[in-house]
CSV table of C-alpha atoms in Angstrom, one decimal:
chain,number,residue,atom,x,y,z
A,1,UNK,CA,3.4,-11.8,-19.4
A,2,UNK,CA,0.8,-12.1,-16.1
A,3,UNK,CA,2.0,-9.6,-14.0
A,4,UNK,CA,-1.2,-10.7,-11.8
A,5,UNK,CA,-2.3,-14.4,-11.8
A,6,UNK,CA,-4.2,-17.1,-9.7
A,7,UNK,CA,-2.3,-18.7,-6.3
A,8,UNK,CA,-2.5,-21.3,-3.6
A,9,UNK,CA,-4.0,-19.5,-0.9
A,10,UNK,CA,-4.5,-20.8,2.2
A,11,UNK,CA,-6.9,-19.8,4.4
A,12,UNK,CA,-7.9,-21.4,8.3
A,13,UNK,CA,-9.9,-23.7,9.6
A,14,UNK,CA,-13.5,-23.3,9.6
A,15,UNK,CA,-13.7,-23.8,13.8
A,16,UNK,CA,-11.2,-20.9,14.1
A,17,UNK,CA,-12.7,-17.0,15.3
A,18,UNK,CA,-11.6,-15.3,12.3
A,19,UNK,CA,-12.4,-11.8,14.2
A,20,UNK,CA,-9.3,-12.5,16.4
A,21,UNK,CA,-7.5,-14.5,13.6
A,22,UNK,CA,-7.4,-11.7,11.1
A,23,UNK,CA,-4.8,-8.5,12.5
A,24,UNK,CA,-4.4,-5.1,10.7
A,25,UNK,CA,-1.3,-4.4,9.1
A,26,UNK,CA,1.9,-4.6,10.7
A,27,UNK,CA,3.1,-0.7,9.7
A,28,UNK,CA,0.1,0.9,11.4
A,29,UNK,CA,-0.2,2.5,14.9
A,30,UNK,CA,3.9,3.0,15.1
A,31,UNK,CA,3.4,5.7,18.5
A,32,UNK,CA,0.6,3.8,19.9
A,33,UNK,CA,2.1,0.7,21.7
A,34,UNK,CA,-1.4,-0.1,23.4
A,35,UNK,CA,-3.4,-0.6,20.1
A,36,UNK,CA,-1.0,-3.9,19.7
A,37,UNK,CA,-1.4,-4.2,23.2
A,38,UNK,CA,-5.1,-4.6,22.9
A,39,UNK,CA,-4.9,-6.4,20.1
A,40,UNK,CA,-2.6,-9.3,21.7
A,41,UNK,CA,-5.0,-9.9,24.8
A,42,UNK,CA,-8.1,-10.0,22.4
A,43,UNK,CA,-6.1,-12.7,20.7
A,44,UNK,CA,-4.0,-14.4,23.3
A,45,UNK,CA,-3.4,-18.1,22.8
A,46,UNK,CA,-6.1,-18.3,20.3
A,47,UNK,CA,-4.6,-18.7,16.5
A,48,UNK,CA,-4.0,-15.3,14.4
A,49,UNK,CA,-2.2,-13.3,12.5
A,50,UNK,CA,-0.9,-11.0,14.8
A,51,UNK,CA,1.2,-14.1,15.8
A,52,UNK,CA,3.2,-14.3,12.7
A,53,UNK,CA,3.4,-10.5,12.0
A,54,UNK,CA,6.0,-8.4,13.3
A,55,UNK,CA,4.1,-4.7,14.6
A,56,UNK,CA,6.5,-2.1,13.4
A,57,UNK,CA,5.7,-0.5,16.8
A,58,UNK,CA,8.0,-3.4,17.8
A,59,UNK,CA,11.2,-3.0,15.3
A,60,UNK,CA,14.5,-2.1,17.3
A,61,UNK,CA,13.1,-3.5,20.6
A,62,UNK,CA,15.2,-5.3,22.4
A,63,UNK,CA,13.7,-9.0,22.3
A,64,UNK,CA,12.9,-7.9,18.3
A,65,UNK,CA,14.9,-11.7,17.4
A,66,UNK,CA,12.9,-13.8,19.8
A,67,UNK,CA,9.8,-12.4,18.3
A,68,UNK,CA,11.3,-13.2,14.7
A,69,UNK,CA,12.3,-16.6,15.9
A,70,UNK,CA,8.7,-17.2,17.5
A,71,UNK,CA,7.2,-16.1,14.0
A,72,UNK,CA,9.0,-18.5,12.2
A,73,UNK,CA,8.3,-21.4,14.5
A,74,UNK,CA,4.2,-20.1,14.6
A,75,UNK,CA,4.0,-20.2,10.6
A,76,UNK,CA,5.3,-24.1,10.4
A,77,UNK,CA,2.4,-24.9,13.2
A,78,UNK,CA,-0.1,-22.9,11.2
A,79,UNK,CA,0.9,-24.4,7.9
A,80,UNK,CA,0.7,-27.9,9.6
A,81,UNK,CA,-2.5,-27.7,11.7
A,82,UNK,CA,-4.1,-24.3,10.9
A,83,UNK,CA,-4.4,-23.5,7.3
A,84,UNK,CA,-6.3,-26.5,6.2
A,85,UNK,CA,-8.5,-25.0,3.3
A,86,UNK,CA,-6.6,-24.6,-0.2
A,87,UNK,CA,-8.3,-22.4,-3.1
A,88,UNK,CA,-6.3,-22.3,-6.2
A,89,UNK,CA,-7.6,-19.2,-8.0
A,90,UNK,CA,-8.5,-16.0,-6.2
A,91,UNK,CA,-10.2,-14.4,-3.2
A,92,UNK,CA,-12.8,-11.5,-4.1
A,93,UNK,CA,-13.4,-9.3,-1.3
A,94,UNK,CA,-16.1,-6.9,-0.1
A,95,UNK,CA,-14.5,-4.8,2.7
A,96,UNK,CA,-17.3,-2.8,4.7
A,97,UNK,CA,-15.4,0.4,6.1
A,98,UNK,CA,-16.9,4.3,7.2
A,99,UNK,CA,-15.9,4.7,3.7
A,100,UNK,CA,-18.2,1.9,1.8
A,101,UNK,CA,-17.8,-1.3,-0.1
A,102,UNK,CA,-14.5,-1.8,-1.2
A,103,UNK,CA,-14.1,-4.6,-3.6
A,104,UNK,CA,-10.7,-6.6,-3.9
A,105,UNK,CA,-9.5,-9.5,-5.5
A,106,UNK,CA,-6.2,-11.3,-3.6
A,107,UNK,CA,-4.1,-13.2,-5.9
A,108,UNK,CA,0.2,-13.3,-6.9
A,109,UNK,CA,2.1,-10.6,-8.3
A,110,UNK,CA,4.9,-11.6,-10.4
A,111,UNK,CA,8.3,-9.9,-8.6
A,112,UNK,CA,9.9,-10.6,-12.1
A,113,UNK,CA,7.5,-7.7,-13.4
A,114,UNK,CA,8.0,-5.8,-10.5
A,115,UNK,CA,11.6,-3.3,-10.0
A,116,UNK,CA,11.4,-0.6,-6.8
A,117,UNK,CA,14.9,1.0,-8.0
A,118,UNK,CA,14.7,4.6,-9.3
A,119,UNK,CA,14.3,4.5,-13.2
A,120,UNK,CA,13.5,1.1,-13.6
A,121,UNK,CA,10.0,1.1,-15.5
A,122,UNK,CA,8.7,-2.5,-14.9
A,123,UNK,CA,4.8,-3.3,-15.7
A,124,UNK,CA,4.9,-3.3,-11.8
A,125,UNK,CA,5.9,-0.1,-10.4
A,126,UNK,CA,6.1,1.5,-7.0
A,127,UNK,CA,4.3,4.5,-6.4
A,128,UNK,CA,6.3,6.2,-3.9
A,129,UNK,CA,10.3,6.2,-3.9
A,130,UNK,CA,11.5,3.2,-2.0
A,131,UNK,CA,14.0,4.0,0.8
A,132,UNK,CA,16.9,1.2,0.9
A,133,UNK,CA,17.3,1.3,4.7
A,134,UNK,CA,13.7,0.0,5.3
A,135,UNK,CA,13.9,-3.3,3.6
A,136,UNK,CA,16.3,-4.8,6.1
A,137,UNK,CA,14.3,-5.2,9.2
A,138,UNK,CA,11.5,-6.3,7.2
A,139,UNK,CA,13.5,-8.5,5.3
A,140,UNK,CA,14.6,-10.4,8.9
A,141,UNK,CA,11.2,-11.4,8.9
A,142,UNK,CA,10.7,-12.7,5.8
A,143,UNK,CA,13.9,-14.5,5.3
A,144,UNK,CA,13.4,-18.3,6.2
A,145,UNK,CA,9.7,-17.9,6.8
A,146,UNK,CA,7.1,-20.7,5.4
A,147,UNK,CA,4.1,-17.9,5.1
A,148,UNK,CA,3.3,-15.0,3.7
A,149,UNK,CA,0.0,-13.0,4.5
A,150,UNK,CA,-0.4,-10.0,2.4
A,151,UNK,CA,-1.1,-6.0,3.6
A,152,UNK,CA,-0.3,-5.0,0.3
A,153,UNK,CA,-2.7,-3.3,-1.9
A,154,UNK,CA,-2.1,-3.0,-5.1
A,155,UNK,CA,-3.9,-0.6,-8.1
A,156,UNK,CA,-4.9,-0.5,-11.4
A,157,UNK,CA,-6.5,2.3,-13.7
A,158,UNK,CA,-9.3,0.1,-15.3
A,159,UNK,CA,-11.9,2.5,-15.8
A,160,UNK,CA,-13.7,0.0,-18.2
A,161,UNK,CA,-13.8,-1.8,-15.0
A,162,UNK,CA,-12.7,-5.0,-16.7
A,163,UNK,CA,-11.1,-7.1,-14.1
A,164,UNK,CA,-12.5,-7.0,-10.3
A,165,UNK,CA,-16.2,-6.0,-11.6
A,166,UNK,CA,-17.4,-8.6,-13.6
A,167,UNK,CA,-16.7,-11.3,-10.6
A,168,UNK,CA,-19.0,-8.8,-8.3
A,169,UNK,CA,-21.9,-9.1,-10.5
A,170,UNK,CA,-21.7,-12.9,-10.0
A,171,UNK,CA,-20.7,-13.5,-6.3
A,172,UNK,CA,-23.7,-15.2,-6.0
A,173,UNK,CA,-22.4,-18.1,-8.1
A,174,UNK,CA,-19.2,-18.2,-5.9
A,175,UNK,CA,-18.2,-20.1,-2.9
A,176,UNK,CA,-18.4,-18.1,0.0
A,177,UNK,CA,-15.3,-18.4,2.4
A,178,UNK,CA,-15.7,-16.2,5.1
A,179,UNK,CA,-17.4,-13.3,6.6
A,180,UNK,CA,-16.6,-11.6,10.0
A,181,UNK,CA,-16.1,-8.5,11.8
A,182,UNK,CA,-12.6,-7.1,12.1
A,183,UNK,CA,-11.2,-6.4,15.0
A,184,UNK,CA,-10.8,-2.7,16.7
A,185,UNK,CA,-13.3,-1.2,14.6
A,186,UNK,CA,-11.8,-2.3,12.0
A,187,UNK,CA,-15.3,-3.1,9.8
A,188,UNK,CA,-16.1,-6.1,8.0
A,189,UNK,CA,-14.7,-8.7,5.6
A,190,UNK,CA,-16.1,-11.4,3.6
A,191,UNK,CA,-14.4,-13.3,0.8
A,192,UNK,CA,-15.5,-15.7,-2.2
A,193,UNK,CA,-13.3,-18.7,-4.1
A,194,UNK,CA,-12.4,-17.8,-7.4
A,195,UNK,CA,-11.7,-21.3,-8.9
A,196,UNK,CA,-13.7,-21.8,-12.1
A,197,UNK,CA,-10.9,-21.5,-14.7
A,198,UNK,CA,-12.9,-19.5,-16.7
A,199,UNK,CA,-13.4,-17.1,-14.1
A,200,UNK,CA,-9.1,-17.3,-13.7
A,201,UNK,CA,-9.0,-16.9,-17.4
A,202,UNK,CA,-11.3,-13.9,-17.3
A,203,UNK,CA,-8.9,-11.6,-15.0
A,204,UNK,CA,-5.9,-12.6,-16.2
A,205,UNK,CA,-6.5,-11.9,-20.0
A,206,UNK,CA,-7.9,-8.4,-18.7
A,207,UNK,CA,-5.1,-7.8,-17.3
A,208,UNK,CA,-2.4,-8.4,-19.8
A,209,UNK,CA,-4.6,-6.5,-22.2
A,210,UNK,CA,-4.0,-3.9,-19.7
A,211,UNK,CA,-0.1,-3.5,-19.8
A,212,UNK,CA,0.0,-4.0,-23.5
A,213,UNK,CA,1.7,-0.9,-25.5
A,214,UNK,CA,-2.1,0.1,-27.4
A,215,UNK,CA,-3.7,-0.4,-24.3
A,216,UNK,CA,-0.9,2.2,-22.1
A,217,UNK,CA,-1.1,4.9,-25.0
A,218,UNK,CA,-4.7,5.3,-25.2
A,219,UNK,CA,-5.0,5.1,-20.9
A,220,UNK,CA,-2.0,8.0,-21.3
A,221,UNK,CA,-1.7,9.8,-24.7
A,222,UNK,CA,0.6,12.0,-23.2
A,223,UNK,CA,3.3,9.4,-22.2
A,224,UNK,CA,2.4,7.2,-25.4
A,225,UNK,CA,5.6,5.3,-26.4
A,226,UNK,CA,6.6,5.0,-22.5
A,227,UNK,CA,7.3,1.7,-21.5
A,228,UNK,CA,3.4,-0.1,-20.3
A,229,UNK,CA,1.5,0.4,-16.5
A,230,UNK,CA,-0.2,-2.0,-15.3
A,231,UNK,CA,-0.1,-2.2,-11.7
A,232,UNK,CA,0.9,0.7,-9.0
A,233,UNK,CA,1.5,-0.1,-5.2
A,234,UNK,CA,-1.5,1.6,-3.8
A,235,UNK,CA,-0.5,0.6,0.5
A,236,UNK,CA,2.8,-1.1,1.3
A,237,UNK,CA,5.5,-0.2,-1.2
A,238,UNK,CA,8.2,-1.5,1.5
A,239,UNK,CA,6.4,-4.7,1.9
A,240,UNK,CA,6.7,-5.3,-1.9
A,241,UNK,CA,10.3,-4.2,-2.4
A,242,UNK,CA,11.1,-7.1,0.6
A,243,UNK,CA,9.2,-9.4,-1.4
A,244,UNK,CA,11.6,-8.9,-4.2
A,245,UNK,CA,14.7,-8.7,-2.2
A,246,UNK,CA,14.0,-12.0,-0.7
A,247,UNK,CA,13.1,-13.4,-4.0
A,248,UNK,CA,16.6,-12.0,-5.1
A,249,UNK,CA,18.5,-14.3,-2.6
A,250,UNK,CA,16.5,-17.0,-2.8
A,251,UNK,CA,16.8,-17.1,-6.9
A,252,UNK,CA,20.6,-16.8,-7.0
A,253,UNK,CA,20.6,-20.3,-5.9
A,254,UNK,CA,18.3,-21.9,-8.7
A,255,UNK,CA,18.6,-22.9,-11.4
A,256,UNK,CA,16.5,-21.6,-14.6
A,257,UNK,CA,13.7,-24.6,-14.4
A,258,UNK,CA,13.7,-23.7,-10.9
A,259,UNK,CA,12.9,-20.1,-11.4
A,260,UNK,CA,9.9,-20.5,-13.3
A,261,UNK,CA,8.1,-22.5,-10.3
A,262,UNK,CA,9.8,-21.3,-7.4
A,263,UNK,CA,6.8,-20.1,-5.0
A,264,UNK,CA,8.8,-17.3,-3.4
A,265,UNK,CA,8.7,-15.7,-7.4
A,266,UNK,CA,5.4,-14.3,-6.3
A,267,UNK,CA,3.8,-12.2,-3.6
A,268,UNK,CA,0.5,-12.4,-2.2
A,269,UNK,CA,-1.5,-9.1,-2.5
A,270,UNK,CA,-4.9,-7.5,-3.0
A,271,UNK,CA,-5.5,-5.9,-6.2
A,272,UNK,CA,-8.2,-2.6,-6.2
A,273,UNK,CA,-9.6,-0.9,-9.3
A,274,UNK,CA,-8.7,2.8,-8.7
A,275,UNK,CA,-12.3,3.7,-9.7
A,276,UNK,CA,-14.1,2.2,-6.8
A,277,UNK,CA,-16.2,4.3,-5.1
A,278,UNK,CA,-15.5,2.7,-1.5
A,279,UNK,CA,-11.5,4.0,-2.5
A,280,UNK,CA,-10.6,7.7,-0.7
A,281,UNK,CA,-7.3,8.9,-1.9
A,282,UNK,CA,-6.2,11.8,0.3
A,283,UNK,CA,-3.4,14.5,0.1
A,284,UNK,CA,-1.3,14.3,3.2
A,285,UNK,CA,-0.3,17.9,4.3
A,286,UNK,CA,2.7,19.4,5.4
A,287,UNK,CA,3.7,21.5,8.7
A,288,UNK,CA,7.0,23.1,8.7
A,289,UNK,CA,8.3,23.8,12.0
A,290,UNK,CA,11.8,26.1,12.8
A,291,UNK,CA,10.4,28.9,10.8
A,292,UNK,CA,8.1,31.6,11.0
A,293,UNK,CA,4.7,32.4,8.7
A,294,UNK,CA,5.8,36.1,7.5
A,295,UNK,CA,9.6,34.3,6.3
A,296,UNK,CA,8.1,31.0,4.8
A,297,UNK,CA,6.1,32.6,2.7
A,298,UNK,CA,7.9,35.2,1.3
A,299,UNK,CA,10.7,32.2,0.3
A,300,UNK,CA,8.1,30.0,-1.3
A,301,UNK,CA,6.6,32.7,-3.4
A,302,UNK,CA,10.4,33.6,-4.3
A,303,UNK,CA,11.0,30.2,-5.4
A,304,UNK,CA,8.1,29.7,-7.1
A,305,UNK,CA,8.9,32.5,-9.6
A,306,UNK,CA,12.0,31.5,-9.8
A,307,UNK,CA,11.2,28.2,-10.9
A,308,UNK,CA,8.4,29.0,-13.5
A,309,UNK,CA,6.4,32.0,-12.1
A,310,UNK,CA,3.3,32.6,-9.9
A,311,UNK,CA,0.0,31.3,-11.7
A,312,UNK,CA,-2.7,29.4,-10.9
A,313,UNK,CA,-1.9,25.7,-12.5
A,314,UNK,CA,-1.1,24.5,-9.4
A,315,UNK,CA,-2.6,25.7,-5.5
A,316,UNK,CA,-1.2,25.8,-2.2
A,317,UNK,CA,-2.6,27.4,0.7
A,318,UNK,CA,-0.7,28.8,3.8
A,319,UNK,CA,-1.7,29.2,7.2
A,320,UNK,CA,-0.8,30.2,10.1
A,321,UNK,CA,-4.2,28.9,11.8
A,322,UNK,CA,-5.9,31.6,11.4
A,323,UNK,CA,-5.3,33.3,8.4
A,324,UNK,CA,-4.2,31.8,4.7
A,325,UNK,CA,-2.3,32.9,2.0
A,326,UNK,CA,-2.9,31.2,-1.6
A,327,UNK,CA,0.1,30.8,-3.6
A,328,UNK,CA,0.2,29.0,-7.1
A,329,UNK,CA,2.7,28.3,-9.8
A,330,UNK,CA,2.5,29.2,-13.5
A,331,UNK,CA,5.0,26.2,-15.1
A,332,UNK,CA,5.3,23.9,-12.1
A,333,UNK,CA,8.9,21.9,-12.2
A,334,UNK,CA,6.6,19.0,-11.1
A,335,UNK,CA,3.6,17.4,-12.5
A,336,UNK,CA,1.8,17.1,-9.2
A,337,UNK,CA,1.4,20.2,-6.8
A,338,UNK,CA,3.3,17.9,-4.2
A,339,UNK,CA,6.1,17.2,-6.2
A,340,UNK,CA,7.2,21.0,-6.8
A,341,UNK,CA,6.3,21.7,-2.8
A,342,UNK,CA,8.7,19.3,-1.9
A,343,UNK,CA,11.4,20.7,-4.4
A,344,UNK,CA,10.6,23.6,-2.3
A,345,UNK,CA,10.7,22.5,0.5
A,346,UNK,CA,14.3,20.3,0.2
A,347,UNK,CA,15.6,23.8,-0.5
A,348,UNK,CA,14.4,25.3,2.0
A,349,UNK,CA,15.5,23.2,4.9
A,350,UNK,CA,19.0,23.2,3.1
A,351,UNK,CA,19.2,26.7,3.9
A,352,UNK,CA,17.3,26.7,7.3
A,353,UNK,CA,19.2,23.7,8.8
A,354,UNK,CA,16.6,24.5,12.1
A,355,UNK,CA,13.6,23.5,10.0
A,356,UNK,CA,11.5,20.5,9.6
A,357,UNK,CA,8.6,19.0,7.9
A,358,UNK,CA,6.0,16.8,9.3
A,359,UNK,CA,3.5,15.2,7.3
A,360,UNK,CA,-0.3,15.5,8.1
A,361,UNK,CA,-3.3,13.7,7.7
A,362,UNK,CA,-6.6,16.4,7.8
A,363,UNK,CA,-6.6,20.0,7.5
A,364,UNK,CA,-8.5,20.8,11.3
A,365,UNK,CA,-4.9,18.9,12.5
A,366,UNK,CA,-2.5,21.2,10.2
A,367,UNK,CA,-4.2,24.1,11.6
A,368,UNK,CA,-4.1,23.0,15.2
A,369,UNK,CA,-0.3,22.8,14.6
A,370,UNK,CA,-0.1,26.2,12.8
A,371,UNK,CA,-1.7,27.6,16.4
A,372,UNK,CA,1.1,26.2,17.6
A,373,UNK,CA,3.7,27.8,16.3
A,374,UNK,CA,3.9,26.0,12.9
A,375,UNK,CA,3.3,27.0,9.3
A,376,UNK,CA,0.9,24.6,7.8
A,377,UNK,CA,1.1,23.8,3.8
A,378,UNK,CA,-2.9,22.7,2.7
A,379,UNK,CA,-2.2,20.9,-0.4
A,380,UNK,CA,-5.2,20.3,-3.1
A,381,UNK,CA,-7.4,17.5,-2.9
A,382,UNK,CA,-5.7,14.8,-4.2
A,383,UNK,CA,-7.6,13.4,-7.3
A,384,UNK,CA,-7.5,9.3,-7.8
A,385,UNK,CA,-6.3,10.0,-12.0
A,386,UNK,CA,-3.4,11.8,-10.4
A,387,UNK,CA,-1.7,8.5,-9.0
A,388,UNK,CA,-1.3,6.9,-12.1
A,389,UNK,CA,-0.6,10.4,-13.9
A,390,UNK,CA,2.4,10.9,-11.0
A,391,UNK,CA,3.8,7.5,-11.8
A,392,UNK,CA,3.6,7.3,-15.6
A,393,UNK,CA,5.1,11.4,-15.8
A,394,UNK,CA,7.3,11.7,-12.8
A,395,UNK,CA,8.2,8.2,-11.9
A,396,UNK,CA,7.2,7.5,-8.8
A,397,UNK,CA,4.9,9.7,-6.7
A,398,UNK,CA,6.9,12.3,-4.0
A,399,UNK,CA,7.4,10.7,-0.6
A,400,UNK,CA,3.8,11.2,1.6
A,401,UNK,CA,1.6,11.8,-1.3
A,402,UNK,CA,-1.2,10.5,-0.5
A,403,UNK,CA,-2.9,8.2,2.0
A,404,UNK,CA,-5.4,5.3,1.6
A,405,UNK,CA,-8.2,5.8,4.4
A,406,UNK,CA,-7.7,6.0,7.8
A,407,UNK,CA,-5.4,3.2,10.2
A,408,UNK,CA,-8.4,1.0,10.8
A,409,UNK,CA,-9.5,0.8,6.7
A,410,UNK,CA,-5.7,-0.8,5.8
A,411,UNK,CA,-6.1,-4.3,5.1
A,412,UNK,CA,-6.2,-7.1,7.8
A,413,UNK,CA,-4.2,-9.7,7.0
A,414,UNK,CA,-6.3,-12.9,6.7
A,415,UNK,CA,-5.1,-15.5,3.3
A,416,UNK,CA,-1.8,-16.6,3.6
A,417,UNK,CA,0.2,-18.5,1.0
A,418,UNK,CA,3.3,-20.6,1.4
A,419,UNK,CA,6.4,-19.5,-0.1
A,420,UNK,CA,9.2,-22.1,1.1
């Protein structure tokens, strides 16, 4: 089974300003209106794919239908006078960010391999729980569209550094596509055709090796016998779980010949080896409003030896934004430190109906909100083996695990691919 494997990708003609032709992803920027403001007067009439993207910023607005209807129309146009370069294969991609180089490879996921619901244990699994009443609105868009372009970013755990690597070493054999600056600070892109079928053969050979039962128990001795990993959705879990919704309507009216071919089987995404260098996984944070530090605490450290004892396996650090409190669990319910604070924390806001969590990117911001009257959770650094760990032991990762960069490093879209 290819749970990765080469596509048509489509990318625009050479005469068009790829800097305005290339948006960031559609889920970013949700209480800041005016970055998609910006964005739509650098691009104006000028092709791009801020054109045939719905912002989220925009979801419930009240003209949200016209703007799905002037997607759809926008993609046939592009199809038909836009997207006039073809490569069947793959796209490597160097993405210059404040972070580094990241290197990517943009290719089709197979949705057959791929189930969101809770339980399932596909080769293609979601790393975070996927909440049902997000897939509508997104599913508006993609329903009866020609295009896809991709946000997703996918992972794998190839620390042998099998798949994405060996094609780096040889770029200079490759065809170049593109190379331009991103818009909004956004950094820099450049691309390469993947097309030799050696080259294809290569990567997707590496990675069915990789979600083979021998390959799984030696990656993860201590879930050997587990149904394989291969891939984890490392940014845009709900973009995915559309995908396969879509691909759900669309193959209850084909017949089996018709399912093996049908283009909207796959998904257009960009695969990343965990093990880069360029990749920063960070632990989002809580703050807990509605309560005070003195109360919190004490009900945390009463839970926590209540549900295994006090210890140091697992660190958490309380403040109130000036002082902290470290508290730590002996036999943690969860296998991540995240997983048993939110345990926690669902309790707790069960029994304080006036509390609420918000989620947190950078400790100097938790403890600005602590000043404020909130108590801030600091959560350990949040190691890159602990994604797949979280997935392979617990399932799927808690909700606001981890983040991927910063807004601007999430992936422009760019390659598109026709799925009609």
């Amino acid at each position: 089974m290819k749970p990765f494997c080469a596509a048509d990708i489509l990318l625009p003609d050479e005469s068009v300003n790829l800097e305005q032709w290339a948006a960031l992803a559609c889920d970013q920027f949700t209480s800041r209106p005016q970055y998609w403001q910006e964005a739509e007067a650098l691009c104006q009439d000028a092709p791009s794919t801020l054109h045939i993207t719905l912002p989220e910023v925009y979801l419930g607005a009240p003209d949200e239908q016209q703007r799905i209807a002037s997607i759809h129309r926008t993609m046939e146009e592009y199809w038909k006078t836009v997207l006039t370069r073809t490569v069947h294969g793959f796209v490597y991609v160097e993405r210059t960010t404040e972070s580094g180089v990241r290197q990517g490879l943009v290719g089709a996921v197979d949705l057959e391999q791929y189930d969101y619901h809770s339980g399932a244990q596909p080769l293609v699994r979601p790393s975070e729980n996927t909440v049902a009443e997000r897939i509508p609105p997104r599913l508006a868009v993609r329903r009866g569209a020609a295009l896809e372009t991709p946000h997703i970013l996918m992972l794998m755990d190839d620390a042998q550094k099998t798949v994405i690597e060996p094609l780096a070493a040889c770029k200079d054999r490759l065809h170049k596509l593109y190379d331009t600056p991103l818009m909004l600070g956004g950094g820099r892109a450049a691309g390469w055709a993947v097309t030799d079928p050696a080259d294809i053969a290569a990567v997707e050979s590496a990675l069915e090796a990789m979600g083979t039962q021998s390959a799984f128990d030696k990656t993860y001795p201590e879930a050997a016998g587990r149904a394989p990993l291969a891939l984890a959705v490392g940014d845009g879990n709900h973009s995915l779980a559309t995908a396969k919704a879509a691909w759900e309507e669309v193959k209850a009216g084909l017949t089996e010949a018709e399912k093996e071919t049908h283009p909207a089987r796959w998904c257009l995404v960009e695969l990343e080896n965990i093990h880069c260098p360029a990749i920063g996984v960070e632990a989002i944070h809580r703050a807990v409003f509605g309560t005070n530090f003195n109360a919190f605490s004490a009900a945390f450290r009463a839970w926590l030896e209540a549900h295994g004892g006090c210890g140091e396996v697992q660190k958490f650090r309380l403040t109130d934004g000036e002082t902290v409190l470290d508290l730590g669990a002996a036999n943690p319910p969860h296998p991540l430190a995240v997983g048993t604070l939110e345990a926690f924390l669902a309790d707790f806001c069960k029994a304080h109906p006036g509390a609420s969590v918000d989620y947190i990117h950078g400790e100097d911001e938790v403890r600005r909100l602590a000043k404020q009257g909130a108590v801030g959770v600091l959560l350990p650094d949040f190691q890159k083996s602990d994604l797949f760990r979280g997935v392979v032991l617990g399932g799927v990762l808690p909700k606001k695990t981890f983040s991927m960069g910063h807004a601007e490093e999430k992936r422009y879209y760019l390659e598109c691919r026709k799925i009609l």
